[in-house]
Short mmCIF file of C-alpha atoms and ligand atoms in Angstrom, two decimals:
data_model
loop_
_atom_site.label_atom_id
_atom_site.label_comp_id
_atom_site.label_asym_id
_atom_site.label_seq_id
_atom_site.Cartn_x
_atom_site.Cartn_y
_atom_site.Cartn_z
CA MET A 200 -27.76 12.90 150.71
CA ALA A 201 -27.36 16.58 151.52
CA VAL A 202 -29.94 19.01 150.15
CA ASN A 203 -28.50 21.42 147.56
CA ILE A 204 -30.51 24.38 146.30
CA LEU A 205 -30.08 27.08 143.69
CA ALA A 206 -31.88 30.38 144.30
CA PHE A 207 -32.70 32.64 141.37
CA GLY A 208 -34.40 36.03 141.29
CA PRO A 209 -33.51 39.50 140.05
CA ASN A 210 -31.80 41.89 142.47
CA GLY A 211 -34.66 43.30 144.50
CA SER A 212 -36.88 40.19 144.37
CA GLY A 213 -36.31 39.20 147.99
CA LYS A 214 -34.09 36.30 147.02
CA GLY A 215 -31.73 36.90 149.96
CA THR A 216 -34.61 37.03 152.46
CA GLN A 217 -36.30 33.88 151.12
CA GLY A 218 -32.96 32.13 150.74
CA ALA A 219 -32.23 32.66 154.44
CA ILE A 220 -35.59 31.10 155.39
CA VAL A 221 -35.14 28.11 153.10
CA LYS A 222 -31.59 27.44 154.28
CA ASP A 223 -32.87 27.40 157.89
CA LYS A 224 -35.48 24.78 156.98
CA TYR A 225 -32.77 22.36 155.88
CA GLY A 226 -29.91 23.58 158.05
CA VAL A 227 -27.72 24.00 154.98
CA ASP A 228 -25.06 26.64 154.39
CA HIS A 229 -26.12 29.87 152.67
CA ILE A 230 -23.55 30.64 150.03
CA GLU A 231 -23.93 34.05 148.46
CA SER A 232 -21.42 35.03 145.80
CA GLY A 233 -22.03 38.77 146.31
CA ALA A 234 -21.53 38.43 150.08
CA ILE A 235 -18.27 36.52 149.61
CA PHE A 236 -17.04 39.37 147.42
CA ARG A 237 -18.09 41.96 150.00
CA GLU A 238 -16.20 40.03 152.72
CA HIS A 239 -13.10 40.10 150.55
CA ILE A 240 -13.50 43.82 149.95
CA LYS A 241 -13.95 44.47 153.67
CA GLY A 242 -10.86 42.39 154.44
CA GLY A 243 -8.82 44.21 151.81
CA THR A 244 -7.75 40.99 150.06
CA GLU A 245 -6.28 40.97 146.58
CA LEU A 246 -9.39 39.22 145.24
CA GLY A 247 -11.53 41.88 146.90
CA MET A 248 -9.61 44.73 145.34
CA LYS A 249 -9.86 43.16 141.90
CA ALA A 250 -13.59 42.47 142.28
CA LYS A 251 -14.48 45.93 143.61
CA GLU A 252 -13.94 47.78 140.37
CA TYR A 253 -16.50 45.54 138.63
CA ILE A 254 -18.98 45.42 141.49
CA ASP A 255 -19.13 49.21 141.88
CA LYS A 256 -20.14 49.53 138.24
CA GLY A 257 -22.69 46.71 138.37
CA ASP A 258 -20.58 44.59 136.03
CA LEU A 259 -20.02 40.89 136.55
CA VAL A 260 -16.72 39.98 138.14
CA PRO A 261 -14.82 37.93 135.51
CA ASP A 262 -15.39 34.17 135.52
CA ASP A 263 -11.72 33.33 136.18
CA ILE A 264 -12.09 35.00 139.59
CA THR A 265 -15.71 34.12 140.37
CA ILE A 266 -16.08 30.49 139.31
CA PRO A 267 -13.15 29.01 141.31
CA MET A 268 -14.08 31.15 144.34
CA VAL A 269 -17.66 29.81 144.39
CA LEU A 270 -16.78 26.21 143.57
CA GLU A 271 -14.20 26.09 146.38
CA THR A 272 -16.79 27.41 148.83
CA LEU A 273 -19.36 24.82 147.69
CA ALA A 274 -16.90 21.97 148.09
CA LYS A 275 -16.50 22.90 151.77
CA SER A 276 -20.26 22.47 152.29
CA LYS A 277 -20.60 19.14 150.54
CA GLU A 278 -21.57 17.23 153.70
CA LYS A 279 -23.90 19.84 155.12
CA GLY A 280 -25.59 20.84 151.88
CA TRP A 281 -25.98 24.37 150.57
CA LEU A 282 -28.24 27.04 149.17
CA LEU A 283 -26.42 28.95 146.47
CA ASP A 284 -27.51 32.52 145.85
CA GLY A 285 -26.12 34.90 143.19
CA PHE A 286 -24.44 32.17 141.21
CA PRO A 287 -24.74 31.09 138.43
CA ARG A 288 -25.49 34.45 136.83
CA SER A 289 -24.81 33.43 133.23
CA LYS A 290 -25.15 30.44 130.96
CA ALA A 291 -21.38 29.92 131.10
CA GLN A 292 -21.45 29.83 134.90
CA ALA A 293 -24.40 27.40 134.81
CA GLU A 294 -22.45 25.04 132.57
CA ALA A 295 -19.34 25.31 134.78
CA LEU A 296 -21.43 24.61 137.88
CA ASP A 297 -23.23 21.65 136.34
CA LYS A 298 -19.94 20.08 135.26
CA SER A 299 -18.28 20.66 138.60
CA LEU A 300 -21.21 19.22 140.59
CA THR A 301 -21.09 16.04 138.53
CA GLU A 302 -17.34 15.78 139.07
CA ALA A 303 -17.67 16.37 142.80
CA GLY A 304 -20.52 13.85 143.17
CA MET A 305 -23.00 16.53 144.26
CA LYS A 306 -26.61 16.70 143.10
CA LEU A 307 -29.07 19.58 142.89
CA SER A 308 -32.26 19.02 144.87
CA TYR A 309 -34.23 22.20 144.09
CA VAL A 310 -34.05 25.21 141.81
CA VAL A 311 -36.08 28.09 143.27
CA GLU A 312 -36.93 31.01 141.00
CA ILE A 313 -38.60 34.21 142.21
CA VAL A 314 -40.31 35.87 139.26
CA LEU A 315 -40.58 39.67 139.42
CA ASP A 316 -41.22 42.52 136.98
CA ARG A 317 -38.13 44.57 136.25
CA GLN A 318 -39.49 47.98 137.30
CA ILE A 319 -40.79 46.66 140.63
CA ALA A 320 -37.42 45.05 141.29
CA LYS A 321 -35.65 48.36 140.63
CA ASP A 322 -37.88 50.35 143.01
CA ARG A 323 -37.28 47.79 145.71
CA ILE A 324 -33.51 47.81 145.42
CA MET A 325 -33.17 51.50 146.05
CA GLY A 326 -34.84 51.24 149.47
CA ARG A 327 -33.00 48.30 150.95
CA ARG A 328 -30.44 48.65 153.74
CA LEU A 329 -27.66 46.34 154.85
CA CYS A 330 -27.09 45.38 158.50
CA ALA A 331 -23.47 45.54 159.67
CA ASN A 332 -23.95 42.47 161.91
CA ASP A 333 -25.86 40.10 159.65
CA ASN A 334 -26.31 40.20 155.94
CA ASN A 335 -29.58 38.28 156.29
CA HIS A 336 -31.39 40.78 158.51
CA PRO A 337 -33.93 42.27 156.11
CA ASN A 338 -34.34 46.06 156.27
CA HIS A 339 -36.19 48.17 153.74
CA ILE A 340 -37.36 51.76 154.03
CA ALA A 341 -40.38 51.19 151.77
CA PHE A 342 -41.79 48.03 153.37
CA GLU A 343 -43.70 48.33 156.62
CA ALA A 344 -42.96 44.72 157.65
CA ILE A 345 -39.20 45.15 157.47
CA LYS A 346 -38.75 48.86 158.10
CA PRO A 347 -35.60 49.75 160.06
CA VAL A 348 -36.21 51.16 163.53
CA GLU A 349 -35.13 54.57 164.79
CA LYS A 350 -32.59 54.82 167.60
CA ASP A 351 -30.99 58.10 168.71
CA GLY A 352 -32.28 59.77 165.56
CA LYS A 353 -30.70 57.15 163.35
CA LEU A 354 -32.19 54.22 161.45
CA VAL A 355 -30.83 50.91 162.73
CA CYS A 356 -31.44 47.22 161.97
CA ARG A 357 -34.94 46.14 163.00
CA VAL A 358 -33.66 42.70 164.01
CA CYS A 359 -30.56 43.45 166.07
CA GLY A 360 -30.16 47.24 166.27
CA GLY A 361 -27.01 47.02 164.16
CA GLU A 362 -25.72 49.85 162.04
CA LEU A 363 -27.26 50.13 158.58
CA SER A 364 -25.77 51.17 155.30
CA ALA A 365 -26.92 51.28 151.71
CA ARG A 366 -24.81 49.42 149.21
CA ALA A 367 -23.16 51.84 146.79
CA ASP A 368 -24.30 49.70 143.86
CA ASP A 369 -27.89 49.87 145.16
CA GLN A 370 -28.08 53.65 144.88
CA ASP A 371 -26.67 53.91 141.40
CA GLU A 372 -29.33 53.61 138.70
CA ASP A 373 -26.87 52.76 135.97
CA ALA A 374 -25.47 49.93 138.08
CA ILE A 375 -28.98 48.61 138.83
CA ASN A 376 -29.91 48.71 135.15
CA LYS A 377 -26.75 46.86 134.25
CA ARG A 378 -27.42 44.17 136.86
CA HIS A 379 -30.96 43.77 135.54
CA ASP A 380 -29.79 43.68 131.91
CA ILE A 381 -27.68 40.70 132.94
CA TYR A 382 -30.46 39.04 134.94
CA TYR A 383 -33.26 39.29 132.37
CA ASP A 384 -31.05 38.27 129.43
CA THR A 385 -32.38 34.94 128.13
CA GLY A 386 -29.53 34.60 125.61
CA THR A 387 -26.43 34.29 127.77
CA GLY A 388 -27.44 35.94 131.07
CA THR A 389 -29.03 34.73 134.28
CA MET A 390 -32.37 33.79 132.70
CA ALA A 391 -30.36 31.59 130.35
CA ALA A 392 -28.88 29.93 133.45
CA VAL A 393 -32.41 29.43 134.88
CA ASN A 394 -33.55 27.88 131.61
CA TYR A 395 -30.43 25.72 131.50
CA PHE A 396 -31.42 24.06 134.77
CA LYS A 397 -35.11 23.93 133.78
CA ASN A 398 -34.15 21.97 130.69
CA ALA A 399 -31.55 19.83 132.43
CA GLY A 400 -34.20 18.28 134.69
CA GLY A 401 -32.99 16.36 137.72
CA ALA A 402 -33.73 19.01 140.32
CA LYS A 403 -37.28 20.02 141.24
CA MET A 404 -38.05 23.42 139.71
CA ILE A 405 -40.02 25.87 141.90
CA SER A 406 -41.15 29.15 140.30
CA VAL A 407 -43.02 31.62 142.49
CA ASP A 408 -44.51 35.09 142.02
CA GLY A 409 -42.30 37.61 143.85
CA SER A 410 -44.71 40.55 143.68
CA VAL A 411 -46.73 39.49 146.74
CA SER A 412 -45.78 39.92 150.42
CA ILE A 413 -42.70 38.31 151.95
CA ASN A 414 -44.84 35.79 153.88
CA GLU A 415 -46.84 34.85 150.81
CA VAL A 416 -43.67 34.23 148.80
CA THR A 417 -42.30 32.11 151.67
CA ASP A 418 -45.55 30.08 151.82
CA ALA A 419 -45.52 29.51 148.07
CA ILE A 420 -41.95 28.20 148.23
CA MET A 421 -42.46 26.11 151.38
CA LYS A 422 -45.48 24.36 149.84
CA GLU A 423 -43.25 22.97 147.12
CA LEU A 424 -40.36 21.89 149.30
CA GLU A 425 -40.41 18.41 150.82
P1 LIG B 637 -25.20 40.60 144.64
O1 LIG B 637 -24.96 40.78 146.10
O2 LIG B 637 -25.64 39.20 144.29
O3 LIG B 637 -26.08 41.65 144.04
O4 LIG B 637 -23.76 40.77 143.94
C1 LIG B 637 -23.09 41.99 143.97
C2 LIG B 637 -22.10 42.07 142.84
O5 LIG B 637 -21.11 41.04 142.99
C3 LIG B 637 -22.68 41.86 141.46
O6 LIG B 637 -23.25 43.02 140.91
C4 LIG B 637 -21.43 41.42 140.68
O7 LIG B 637 -20.60 42.53 140.39
C5 LIG B 637 -20.71 40.56 141.71
N1 LIG B 637 -21.14 39.16 141.59
C6 LIG B 637 -21.91 38.44 142.46
N2 LIG B 637 -22.13 37.21 142.01
C7 LIG B 637 -21.50 37.12 140.81
C8 LIG B 637 -21.37 36.09 139.83
N3 LIG B 637 -21.97 34.90 139.97
N4 LIG B 637 -20.62 36.37 138.73
C9 LIG B 637 -20.02 37.55 138.56
N5 LIG B 637 -20.12 38.57 139.42
C10 LIG B 637 -20.84 38.36 140.55
#
């Protein structure tokens, strides 16, 4: 059976970085809802144009756009297995995912949660930079281990020398606060989705402290994976 993993963590917790490491361990596909949206925006698709207005404000893209988009992507990775990152972000999305996995004959293997204080997460977000060549090349102006490098007076990706940019929604405090309001909401938000899968059982739940170094977080996760 393919390994299927859900990755949870507030924006700024290093979820993307850790997710990339975990997906390499199992050779599964890394499916990131935010990245799929950004691809659509880059490509100027209708879905991208619709999603952009929500993303720029830090609002969730409506479920009638998001849920089918993610479920279709997951179905394509059924054989290979997947690590899903950025979805589900609400209790409603968790329920939709759970139902669809059962229908599709897919099973969750692990639920990984990176736990991080809200203020720390916010400080981290504002310093991160996105590589034009690979979304999973970590670059952050405030972390020595993943600091971008300087080339011709410009900061470029420390992994591949690619061009760097800051996401518009990463530099906007209101947008960050909104994203975190959604994440830390235990009623209907992302924490409700985490708790949904905690209570559902079935998958192995792995909760790690995200305030330590990247390597320490990786070690803590790897110890729990089989
Ligand atoms: P991320 O890269 O995960 O921070 O996602 C960037 C933005 O894409 C979010 O702030 C939302 O506007 C949108 N987005 C990503 N995943 C979801 C989701 N599961 N449901 C609704 N909107 C999403």
